[in-house]
CSV table of C-alpha atoms in Angstrom, one decimal:
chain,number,residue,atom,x,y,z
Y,1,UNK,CA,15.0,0.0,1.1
Y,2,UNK,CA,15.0,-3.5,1.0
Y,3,UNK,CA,17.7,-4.0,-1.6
Y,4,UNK,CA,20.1,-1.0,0.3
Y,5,UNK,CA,20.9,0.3,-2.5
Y,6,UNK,CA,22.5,3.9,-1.8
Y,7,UNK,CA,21.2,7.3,-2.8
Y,8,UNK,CA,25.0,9.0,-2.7
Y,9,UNK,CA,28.3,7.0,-2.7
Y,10,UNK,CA,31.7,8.2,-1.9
Y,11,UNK,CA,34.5,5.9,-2.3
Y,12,UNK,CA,38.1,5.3,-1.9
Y,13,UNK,CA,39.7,2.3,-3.9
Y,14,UNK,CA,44.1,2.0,-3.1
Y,15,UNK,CA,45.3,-0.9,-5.4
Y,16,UNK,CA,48.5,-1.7,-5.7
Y,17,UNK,CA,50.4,-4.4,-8.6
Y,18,UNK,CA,53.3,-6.1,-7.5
Y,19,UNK,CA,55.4,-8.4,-9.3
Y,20,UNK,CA,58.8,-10.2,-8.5
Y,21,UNK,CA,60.5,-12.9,-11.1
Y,22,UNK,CA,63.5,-14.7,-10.3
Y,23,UNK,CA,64.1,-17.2,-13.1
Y,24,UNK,CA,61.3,-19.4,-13.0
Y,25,UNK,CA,59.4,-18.6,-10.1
Y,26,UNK,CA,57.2,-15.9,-10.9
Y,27,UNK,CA,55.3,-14.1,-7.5
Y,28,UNK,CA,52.2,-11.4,-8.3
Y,29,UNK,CA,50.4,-9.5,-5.6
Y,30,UNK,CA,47.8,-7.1,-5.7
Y,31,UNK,CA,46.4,-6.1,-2.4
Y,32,UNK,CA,43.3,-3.5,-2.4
Y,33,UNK,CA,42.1,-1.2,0.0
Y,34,UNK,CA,39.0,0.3,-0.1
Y,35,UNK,CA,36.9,3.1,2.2
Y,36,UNK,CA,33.2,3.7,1.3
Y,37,UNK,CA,30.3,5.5,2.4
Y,38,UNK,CA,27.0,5.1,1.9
Y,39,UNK,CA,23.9,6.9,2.0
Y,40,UNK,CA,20.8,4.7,2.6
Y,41,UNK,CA,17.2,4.9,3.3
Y,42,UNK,CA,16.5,3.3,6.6
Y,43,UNK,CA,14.4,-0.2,6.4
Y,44,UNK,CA,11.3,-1.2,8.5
Y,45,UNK,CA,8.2,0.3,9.2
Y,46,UNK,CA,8.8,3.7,9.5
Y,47,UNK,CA,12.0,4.0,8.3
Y,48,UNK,CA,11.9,7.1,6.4
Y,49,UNK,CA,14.8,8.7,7.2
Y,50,UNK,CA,18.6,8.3,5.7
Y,51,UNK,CA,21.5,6.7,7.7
Y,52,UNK,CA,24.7,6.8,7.0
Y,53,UNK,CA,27.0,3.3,6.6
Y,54,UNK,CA,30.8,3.6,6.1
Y,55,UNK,CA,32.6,0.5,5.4
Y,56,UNK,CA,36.6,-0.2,5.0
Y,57,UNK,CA,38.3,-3.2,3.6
Y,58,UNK,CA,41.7,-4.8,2.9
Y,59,UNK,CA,41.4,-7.5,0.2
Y,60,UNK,CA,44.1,-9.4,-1.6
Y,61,UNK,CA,42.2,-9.8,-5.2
Y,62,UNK,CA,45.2,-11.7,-6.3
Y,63,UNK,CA,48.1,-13.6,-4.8
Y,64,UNK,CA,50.3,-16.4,-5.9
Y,65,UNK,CA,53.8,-18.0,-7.0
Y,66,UNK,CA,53.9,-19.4,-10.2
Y,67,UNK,CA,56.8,-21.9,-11.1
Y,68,UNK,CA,57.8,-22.1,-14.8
Y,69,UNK,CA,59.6,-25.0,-17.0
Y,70,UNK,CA,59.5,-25.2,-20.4
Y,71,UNK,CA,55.8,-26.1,-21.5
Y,72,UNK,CA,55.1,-26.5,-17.6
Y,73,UNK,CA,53.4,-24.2,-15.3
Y,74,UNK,CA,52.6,-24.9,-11.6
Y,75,UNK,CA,50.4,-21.9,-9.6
Y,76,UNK,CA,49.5,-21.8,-6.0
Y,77,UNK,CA,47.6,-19.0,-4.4
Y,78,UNK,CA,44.9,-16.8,-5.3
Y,79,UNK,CA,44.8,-16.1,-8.9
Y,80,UNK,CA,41.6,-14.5,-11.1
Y,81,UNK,CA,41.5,-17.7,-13.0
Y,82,UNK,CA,39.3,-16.7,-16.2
Y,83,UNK,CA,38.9,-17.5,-19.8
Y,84,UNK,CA,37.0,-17.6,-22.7
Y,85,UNK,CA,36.0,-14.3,-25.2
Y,86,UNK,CA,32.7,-13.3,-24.1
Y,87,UNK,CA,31.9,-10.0,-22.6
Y,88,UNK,CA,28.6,-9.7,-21.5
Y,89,UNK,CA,28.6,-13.4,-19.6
Y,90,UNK,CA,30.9,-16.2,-19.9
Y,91,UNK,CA,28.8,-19.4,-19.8
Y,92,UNK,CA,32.0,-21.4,-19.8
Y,93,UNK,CA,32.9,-20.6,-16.6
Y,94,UNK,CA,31.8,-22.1,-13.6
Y,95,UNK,CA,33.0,-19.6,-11.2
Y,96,UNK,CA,32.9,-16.3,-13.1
Y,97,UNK,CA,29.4,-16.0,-15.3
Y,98,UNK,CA,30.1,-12.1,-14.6
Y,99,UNK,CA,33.8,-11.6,-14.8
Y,100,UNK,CA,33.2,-7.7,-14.9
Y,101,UNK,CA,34.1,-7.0,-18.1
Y,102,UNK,CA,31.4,-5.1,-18.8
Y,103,UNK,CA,31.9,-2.9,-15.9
Y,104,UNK,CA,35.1,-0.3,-16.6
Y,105,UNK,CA,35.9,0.1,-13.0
Y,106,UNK,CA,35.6,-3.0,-12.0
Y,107,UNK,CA,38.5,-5.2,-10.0
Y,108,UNK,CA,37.2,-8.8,-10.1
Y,109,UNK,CA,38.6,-10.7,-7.3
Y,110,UNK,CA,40.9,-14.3,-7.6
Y,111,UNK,CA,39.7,-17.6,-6.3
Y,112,UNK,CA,42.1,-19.6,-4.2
Y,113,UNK,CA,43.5,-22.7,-5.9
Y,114,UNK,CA,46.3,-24.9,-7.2
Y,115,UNK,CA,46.5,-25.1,-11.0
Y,116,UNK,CA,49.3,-27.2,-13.2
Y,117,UNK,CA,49.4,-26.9,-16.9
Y,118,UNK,CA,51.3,-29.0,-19.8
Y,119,UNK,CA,51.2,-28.1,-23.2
Y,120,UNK,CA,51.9,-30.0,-25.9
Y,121,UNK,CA,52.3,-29.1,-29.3
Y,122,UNK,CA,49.0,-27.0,-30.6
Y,123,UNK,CA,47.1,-28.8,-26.7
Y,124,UNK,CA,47.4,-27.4,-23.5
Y,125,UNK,CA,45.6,-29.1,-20.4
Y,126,UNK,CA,45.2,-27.8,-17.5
Y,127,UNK,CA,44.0,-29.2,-13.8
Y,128,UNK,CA,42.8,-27.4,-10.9
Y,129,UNK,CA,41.5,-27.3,-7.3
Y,130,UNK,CA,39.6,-24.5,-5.8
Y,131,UNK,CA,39.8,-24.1,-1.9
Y,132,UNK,CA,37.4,-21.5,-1.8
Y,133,UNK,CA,36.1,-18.8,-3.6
Y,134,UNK,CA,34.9,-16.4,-0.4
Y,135,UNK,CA,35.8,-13.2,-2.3
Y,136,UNK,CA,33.5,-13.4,-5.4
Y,137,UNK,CA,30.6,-11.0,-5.6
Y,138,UNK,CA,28.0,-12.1,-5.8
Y,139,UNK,CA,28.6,-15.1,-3.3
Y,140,UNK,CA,29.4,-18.3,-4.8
Y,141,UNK,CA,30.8,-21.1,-2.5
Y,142,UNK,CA,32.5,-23.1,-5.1
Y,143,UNK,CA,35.4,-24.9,-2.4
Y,144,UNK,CA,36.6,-28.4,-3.1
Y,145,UNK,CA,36.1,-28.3,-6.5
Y,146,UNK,CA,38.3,-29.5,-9.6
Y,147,UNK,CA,38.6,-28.8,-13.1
Y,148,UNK,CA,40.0,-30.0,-16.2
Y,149,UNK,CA,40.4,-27.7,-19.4
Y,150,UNK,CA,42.0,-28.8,-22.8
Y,151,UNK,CA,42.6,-25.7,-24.8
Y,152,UNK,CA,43.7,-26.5,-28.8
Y,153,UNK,CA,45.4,-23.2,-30.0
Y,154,UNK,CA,45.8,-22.7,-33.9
Y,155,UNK,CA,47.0,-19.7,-35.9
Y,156,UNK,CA,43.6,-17.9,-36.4
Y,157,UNK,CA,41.4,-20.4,-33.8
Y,158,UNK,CA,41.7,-21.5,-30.3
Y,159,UNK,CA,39.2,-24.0,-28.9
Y,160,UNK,CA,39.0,-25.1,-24.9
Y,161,UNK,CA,36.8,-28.0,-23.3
Y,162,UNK,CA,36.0,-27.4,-19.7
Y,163,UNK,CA,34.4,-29.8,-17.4
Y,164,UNK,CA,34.6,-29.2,-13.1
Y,165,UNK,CA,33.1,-31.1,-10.3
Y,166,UNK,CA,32.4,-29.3,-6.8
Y,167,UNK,CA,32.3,-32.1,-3.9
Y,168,UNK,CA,28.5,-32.9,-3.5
Y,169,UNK,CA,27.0,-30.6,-6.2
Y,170,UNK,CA,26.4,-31.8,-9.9
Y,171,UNK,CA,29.2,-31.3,-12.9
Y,172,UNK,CA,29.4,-28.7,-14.6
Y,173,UNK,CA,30.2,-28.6,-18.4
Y,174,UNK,CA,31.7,-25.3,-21.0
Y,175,UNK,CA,33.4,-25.1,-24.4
Y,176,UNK,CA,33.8,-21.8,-25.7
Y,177,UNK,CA,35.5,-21.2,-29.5
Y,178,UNK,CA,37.1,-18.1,-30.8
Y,179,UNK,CA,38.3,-17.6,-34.8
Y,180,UNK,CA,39.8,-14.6,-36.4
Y,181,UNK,CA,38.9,-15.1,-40.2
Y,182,UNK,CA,41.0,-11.8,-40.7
Y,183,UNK,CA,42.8,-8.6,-39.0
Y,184,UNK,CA,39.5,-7.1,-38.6
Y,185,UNK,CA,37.2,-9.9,-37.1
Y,186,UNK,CA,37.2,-11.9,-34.1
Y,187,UNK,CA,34.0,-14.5,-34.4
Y,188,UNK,CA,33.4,-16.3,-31.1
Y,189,UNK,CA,30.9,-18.7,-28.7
Y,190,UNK,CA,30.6,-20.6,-25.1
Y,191,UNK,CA,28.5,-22.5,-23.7
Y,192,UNK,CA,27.9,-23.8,-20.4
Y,193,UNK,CA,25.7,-26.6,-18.7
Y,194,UNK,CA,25.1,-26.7,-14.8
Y,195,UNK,CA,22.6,-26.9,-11.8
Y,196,UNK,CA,22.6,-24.3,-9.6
Y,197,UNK,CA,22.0,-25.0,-5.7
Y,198,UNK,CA,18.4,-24.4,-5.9
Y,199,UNK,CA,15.8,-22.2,-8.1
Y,200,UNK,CA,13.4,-19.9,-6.8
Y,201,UNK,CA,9.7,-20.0,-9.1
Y,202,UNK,CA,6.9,-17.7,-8.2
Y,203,UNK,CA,3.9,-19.1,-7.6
Y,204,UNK,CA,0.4,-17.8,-9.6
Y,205,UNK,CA,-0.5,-14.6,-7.6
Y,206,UNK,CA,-4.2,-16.0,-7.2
Y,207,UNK,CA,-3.1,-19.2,-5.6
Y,208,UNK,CA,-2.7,-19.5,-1.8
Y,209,UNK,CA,0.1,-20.3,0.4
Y,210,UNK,CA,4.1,-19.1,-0.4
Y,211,UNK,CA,4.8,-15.9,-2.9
Y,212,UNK,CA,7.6,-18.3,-4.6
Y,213,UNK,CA,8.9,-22.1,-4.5
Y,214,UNK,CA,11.7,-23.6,-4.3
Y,215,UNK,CA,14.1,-26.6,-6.3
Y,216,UNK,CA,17.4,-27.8,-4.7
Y,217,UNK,CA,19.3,-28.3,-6.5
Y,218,UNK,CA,18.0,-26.3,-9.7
Y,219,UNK,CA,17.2,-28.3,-12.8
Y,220,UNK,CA,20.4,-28.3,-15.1
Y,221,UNK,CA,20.7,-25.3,-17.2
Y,222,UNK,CA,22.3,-24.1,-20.3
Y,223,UNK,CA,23.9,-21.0,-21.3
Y,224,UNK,CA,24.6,-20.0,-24.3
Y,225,UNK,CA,26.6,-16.8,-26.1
Y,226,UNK,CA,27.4,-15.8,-29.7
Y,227,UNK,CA,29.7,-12.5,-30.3
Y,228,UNK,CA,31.5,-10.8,-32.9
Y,229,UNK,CA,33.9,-8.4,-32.9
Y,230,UNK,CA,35.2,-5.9,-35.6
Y,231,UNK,CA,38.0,-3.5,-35.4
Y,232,UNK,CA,38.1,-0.5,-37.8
Y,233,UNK,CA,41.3,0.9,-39.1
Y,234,UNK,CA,41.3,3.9,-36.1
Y,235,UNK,CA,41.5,1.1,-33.6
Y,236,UNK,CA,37.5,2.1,-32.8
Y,237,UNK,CA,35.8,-1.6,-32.1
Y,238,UNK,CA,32.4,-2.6,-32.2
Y,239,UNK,CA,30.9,-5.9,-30.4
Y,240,UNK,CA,27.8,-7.3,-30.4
Y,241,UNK,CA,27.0,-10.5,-28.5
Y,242,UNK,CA,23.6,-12.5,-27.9
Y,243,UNK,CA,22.6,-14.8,-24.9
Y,244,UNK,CA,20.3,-17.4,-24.2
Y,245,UNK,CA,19.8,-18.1,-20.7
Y,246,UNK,CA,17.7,-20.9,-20.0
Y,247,UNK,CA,18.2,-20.1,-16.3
Y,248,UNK,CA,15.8,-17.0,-16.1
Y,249,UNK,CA,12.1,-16.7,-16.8
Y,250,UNK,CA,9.8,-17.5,-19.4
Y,251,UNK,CA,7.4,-14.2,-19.8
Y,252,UNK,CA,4.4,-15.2,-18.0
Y,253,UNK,CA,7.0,-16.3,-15.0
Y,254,UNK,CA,8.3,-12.8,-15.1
Y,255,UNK,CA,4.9,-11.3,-14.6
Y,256,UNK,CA,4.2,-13.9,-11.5
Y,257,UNK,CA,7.9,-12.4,-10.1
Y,258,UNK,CA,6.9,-8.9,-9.8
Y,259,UNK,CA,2.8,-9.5,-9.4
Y,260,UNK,CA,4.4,-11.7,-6.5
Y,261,UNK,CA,6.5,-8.8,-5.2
Y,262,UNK,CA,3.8,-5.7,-5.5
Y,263,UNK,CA,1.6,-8.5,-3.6
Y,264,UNK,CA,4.7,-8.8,-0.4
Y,265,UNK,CA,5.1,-5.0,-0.7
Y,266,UNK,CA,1.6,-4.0,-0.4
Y,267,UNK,CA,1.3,-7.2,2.7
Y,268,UNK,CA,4.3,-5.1,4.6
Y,269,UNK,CA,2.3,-2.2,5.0
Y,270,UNK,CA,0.0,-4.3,8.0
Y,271,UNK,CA,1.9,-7.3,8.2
Y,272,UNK,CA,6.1,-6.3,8.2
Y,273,UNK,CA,7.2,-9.5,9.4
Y,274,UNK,CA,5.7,-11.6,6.5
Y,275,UNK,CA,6.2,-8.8,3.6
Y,276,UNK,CA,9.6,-7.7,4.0
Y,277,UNK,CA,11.4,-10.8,4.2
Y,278,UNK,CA,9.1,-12.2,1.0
Y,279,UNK,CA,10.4,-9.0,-0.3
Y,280,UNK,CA,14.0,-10.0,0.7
Y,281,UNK,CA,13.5,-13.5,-1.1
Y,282,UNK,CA,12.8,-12.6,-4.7
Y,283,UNK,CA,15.9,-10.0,-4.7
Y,284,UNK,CA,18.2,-12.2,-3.3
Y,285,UNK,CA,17.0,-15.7,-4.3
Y,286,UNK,CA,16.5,-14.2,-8.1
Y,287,UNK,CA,18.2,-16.3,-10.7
Y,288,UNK,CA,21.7,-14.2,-12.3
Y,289,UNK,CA,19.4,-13.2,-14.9
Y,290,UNK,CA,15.5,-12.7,-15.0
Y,291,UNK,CA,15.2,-12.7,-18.4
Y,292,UNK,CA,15.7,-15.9,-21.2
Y,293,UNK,CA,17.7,-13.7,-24.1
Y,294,UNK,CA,19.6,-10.7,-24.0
Y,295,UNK,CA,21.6,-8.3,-26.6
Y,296,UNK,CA,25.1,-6.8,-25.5
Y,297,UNK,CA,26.3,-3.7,-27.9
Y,298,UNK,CA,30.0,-1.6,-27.3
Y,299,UNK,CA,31.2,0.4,-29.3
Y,300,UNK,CA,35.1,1.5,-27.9
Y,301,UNK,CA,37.7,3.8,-28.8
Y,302,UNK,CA,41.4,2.8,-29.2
Y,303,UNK,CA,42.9,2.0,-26.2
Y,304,UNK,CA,46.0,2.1,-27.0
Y,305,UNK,CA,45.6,5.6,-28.0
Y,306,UNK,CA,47.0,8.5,-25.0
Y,307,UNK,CA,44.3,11.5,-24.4
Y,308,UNK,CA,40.4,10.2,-24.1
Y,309,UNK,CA,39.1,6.9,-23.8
Y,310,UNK,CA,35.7,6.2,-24.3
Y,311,UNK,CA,33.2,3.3,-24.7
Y,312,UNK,CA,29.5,3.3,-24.9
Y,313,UNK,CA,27.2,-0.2,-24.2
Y,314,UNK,CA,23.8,-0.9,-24.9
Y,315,UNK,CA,21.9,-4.1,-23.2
Y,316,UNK,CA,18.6,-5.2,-24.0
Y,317,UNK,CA,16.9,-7.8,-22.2
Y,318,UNK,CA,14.3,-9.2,-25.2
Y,319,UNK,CA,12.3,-11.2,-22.6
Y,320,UNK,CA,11.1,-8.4,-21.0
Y,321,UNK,CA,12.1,-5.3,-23.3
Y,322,UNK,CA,14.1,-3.5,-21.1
Y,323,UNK,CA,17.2,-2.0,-20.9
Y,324,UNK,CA,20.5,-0.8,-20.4
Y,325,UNK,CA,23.2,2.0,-21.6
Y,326,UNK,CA,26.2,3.1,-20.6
Y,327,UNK,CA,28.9,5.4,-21.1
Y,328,UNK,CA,32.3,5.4,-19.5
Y,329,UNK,CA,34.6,8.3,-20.6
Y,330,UNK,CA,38.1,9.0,-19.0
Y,331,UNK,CA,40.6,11.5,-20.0
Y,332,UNK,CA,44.3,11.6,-19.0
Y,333,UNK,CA,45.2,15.3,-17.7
Y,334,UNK,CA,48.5,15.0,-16.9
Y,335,UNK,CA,50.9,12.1,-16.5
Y,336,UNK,CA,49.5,9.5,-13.7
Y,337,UNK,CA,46.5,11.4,-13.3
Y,338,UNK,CA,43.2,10.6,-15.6
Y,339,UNK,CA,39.7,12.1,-14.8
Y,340,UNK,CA,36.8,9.6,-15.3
Y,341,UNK,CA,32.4,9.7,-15.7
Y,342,UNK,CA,30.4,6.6,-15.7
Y,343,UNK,CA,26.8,7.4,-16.6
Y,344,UNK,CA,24.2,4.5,-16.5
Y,345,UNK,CA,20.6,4.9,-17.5
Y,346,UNK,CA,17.9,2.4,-17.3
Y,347,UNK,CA,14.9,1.8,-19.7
Y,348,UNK,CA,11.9,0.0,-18.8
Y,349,UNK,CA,9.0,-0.1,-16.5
Y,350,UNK,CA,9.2,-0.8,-12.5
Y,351,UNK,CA,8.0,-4.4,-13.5
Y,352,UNK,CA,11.1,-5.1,-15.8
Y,353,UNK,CA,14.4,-6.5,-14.8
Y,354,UNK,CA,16.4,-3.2,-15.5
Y,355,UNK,CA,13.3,-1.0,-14.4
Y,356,UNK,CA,12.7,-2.1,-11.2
Y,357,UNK,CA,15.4,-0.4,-8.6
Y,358,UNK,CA,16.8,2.7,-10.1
Y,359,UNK,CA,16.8,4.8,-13.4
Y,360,UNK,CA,20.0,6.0,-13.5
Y,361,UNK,CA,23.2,6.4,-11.9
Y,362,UNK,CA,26.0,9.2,-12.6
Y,363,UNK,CA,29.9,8.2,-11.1
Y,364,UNK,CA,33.0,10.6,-11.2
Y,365,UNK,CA,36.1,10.3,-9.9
Y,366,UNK,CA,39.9,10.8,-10.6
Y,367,UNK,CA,42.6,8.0,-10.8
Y,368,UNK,CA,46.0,8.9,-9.6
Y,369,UNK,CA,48.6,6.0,-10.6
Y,370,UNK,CA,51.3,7.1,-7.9
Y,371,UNK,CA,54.6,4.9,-9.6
């Protein structure tokens, strides 16, 4: 109720990839048009019931012209400007720490910018300016903010140095490194320092006064993330990658977060206005992660290969215990028209990061790719 998260979802998602070249200009547009309807318990006192919410949107999740010379390149518009190998998170980012990847359906949106980049020999550096960033989910107001990224590309390695600076906020720093020792193996890290606009603490359930504090801005974090990758000779490949978030809780901070919550949720029973909103505050002032360290598993099937697709995921949140699987399995019927399942289960108990909403979640559609 207080998270609206739906019981039943039925959805509608119309994308469409266009792409013009004319010598050097290059011009991509992907407009997306979505239709969804939701089935939600009702908040408030009382609010037992179900209502139903329908929502429609027209997005552009990309748009720009690209002019290109040589070793030159000079963007303008709204492009998804990511990078770097990690799956799970990508700590060298400073816009996208969730770039979807993890997520088979997802359609990450762009961020609006102006980029140039020069390459030179094995170094390529690039400089950009984000105008604003209002289509990211969750929220992130990163406008006015420039970055610099030196990428050093080698026959089996590629190494990139990012650094950005929003107008008013603190730096932010990334590197991330990739090597491919073989065919086989892809070995790979980032790692990213920032301070987040402000960090939310709960307070020791025994003590009076506020369920959880406040720093603004947050004291500078770093993330960090190891992976590997291996690709057997079927084209099957397996990933495992490992996280240290120094952003989320320690243990006994985690029990104060949800001791902290059962004690707003049992205070909204006689006192609404004081319980709900507390309520409201640890979901949505949370840090990205509640836990310190986390392990991401896939195992996929060969893209590349026509007939079924499959992948299968496993997170675990070691902080905590909890976790995560998932599998995502689509099979192509007919030309242009592929049949899809998403199941999602959830371990842990209600006072655990992946236990706390919902158990599990079940998602089937088709996907008709009209031309």
């Amino acid at each position: 109720r207080i998270a609206r998260l739906s019981h039943h979802t039925a959805w509608f998602d119309g994308r469409l990839n266009l792409r013009a070249e004319n010598g050097p200009v290059q011009l991509l547009v992907t407009p997306r048009l979505t239709e969804q309807q939701n089935q939600i318990t009702q908040n408030g006192v009382g609010g037992l019931g179900d209502q139903f919410v329908r929502t429609g949107a027209g997005r552009l999740g990309q748009g720009f012209v690209r002019y290109k010379e040589g070793d030159a390149a000079f963007t303008l518009g709204r492009e998804l400007f990511v990078w770097g190998p990690g799956n799970f998170r990508s700590p060298s980012s400073p816009f996208y720490f969730d770039a979807g990847r993890t997520n088979p359906l997802a359609a990450t949106p762009g961020v609006d910018l102006v980029r140039a980049t020069q390459a030179v020999g094995s170094l390529r550096l690039t400089a950009a300016h984000l105008f604003a960033s209002n289509q990211l989910q969750p929220a992130l107001d990163a406008a006015h903010t420039s970055v610099l990224k030196l990428d050093q590309q080698g026959s089996d390695h590629l190494v990139s140095l990012i650094v950005s600076q929003q107008r008013g906020a603190k730096p932010f720093v990334g590197a991330f490194a990739q090597i491919t020792p073989d065919d086989a193996w892809l070995l790979y890290g980032e790692i990213g320092s920032s301070r987040q606009p402000y960090a939310m603490t709960p307070n020791d359930p025994g003590a009076p006064g506020a369920f959880y504090r406040f720093a603004q801005p947050a004291p500078r974090t770093v993330n960090a993330l190891l992976g590997a990758s291996y690709t057997l000779e079927n084209g099957h490949t397996l990933i495992a990658e490992t996280l240290h978030n120094t952003g989320g809780y320690h243990p006994d901070q985690l029990s104060n977060y949800f001791a902290q919550a059962n004690r707003a949720a049992t205070l909204a029973q006689t006192q609404p206005a004081v319980g709900y909103p507390a309520l409201g505050q640890a979901l949505g002032a949370a840090p990205r992660l509640l836990g310190r360290d986390y392990l991401w598993l896939n195992w996929q099937s060969n893209p590349q290969e026509p007939g079924l697709y499959w992948r299968a995921g496993w997170t675990q949140n070691i902080t905590d215990r909890s976790g995560q699987a998932t599998l995502y399995l689509e099979k192509n019927f007919v030309p242009k028209l592929s049949g899809f399942v998403a199941i999602t289960a959830n371990r842990g108990s209600a006072q655990t990061e992946y236990g706390m909403l919902w158990r599990s979640s079940v998602t089937a559609g088709v996907k008709w790719f009209v031309f």
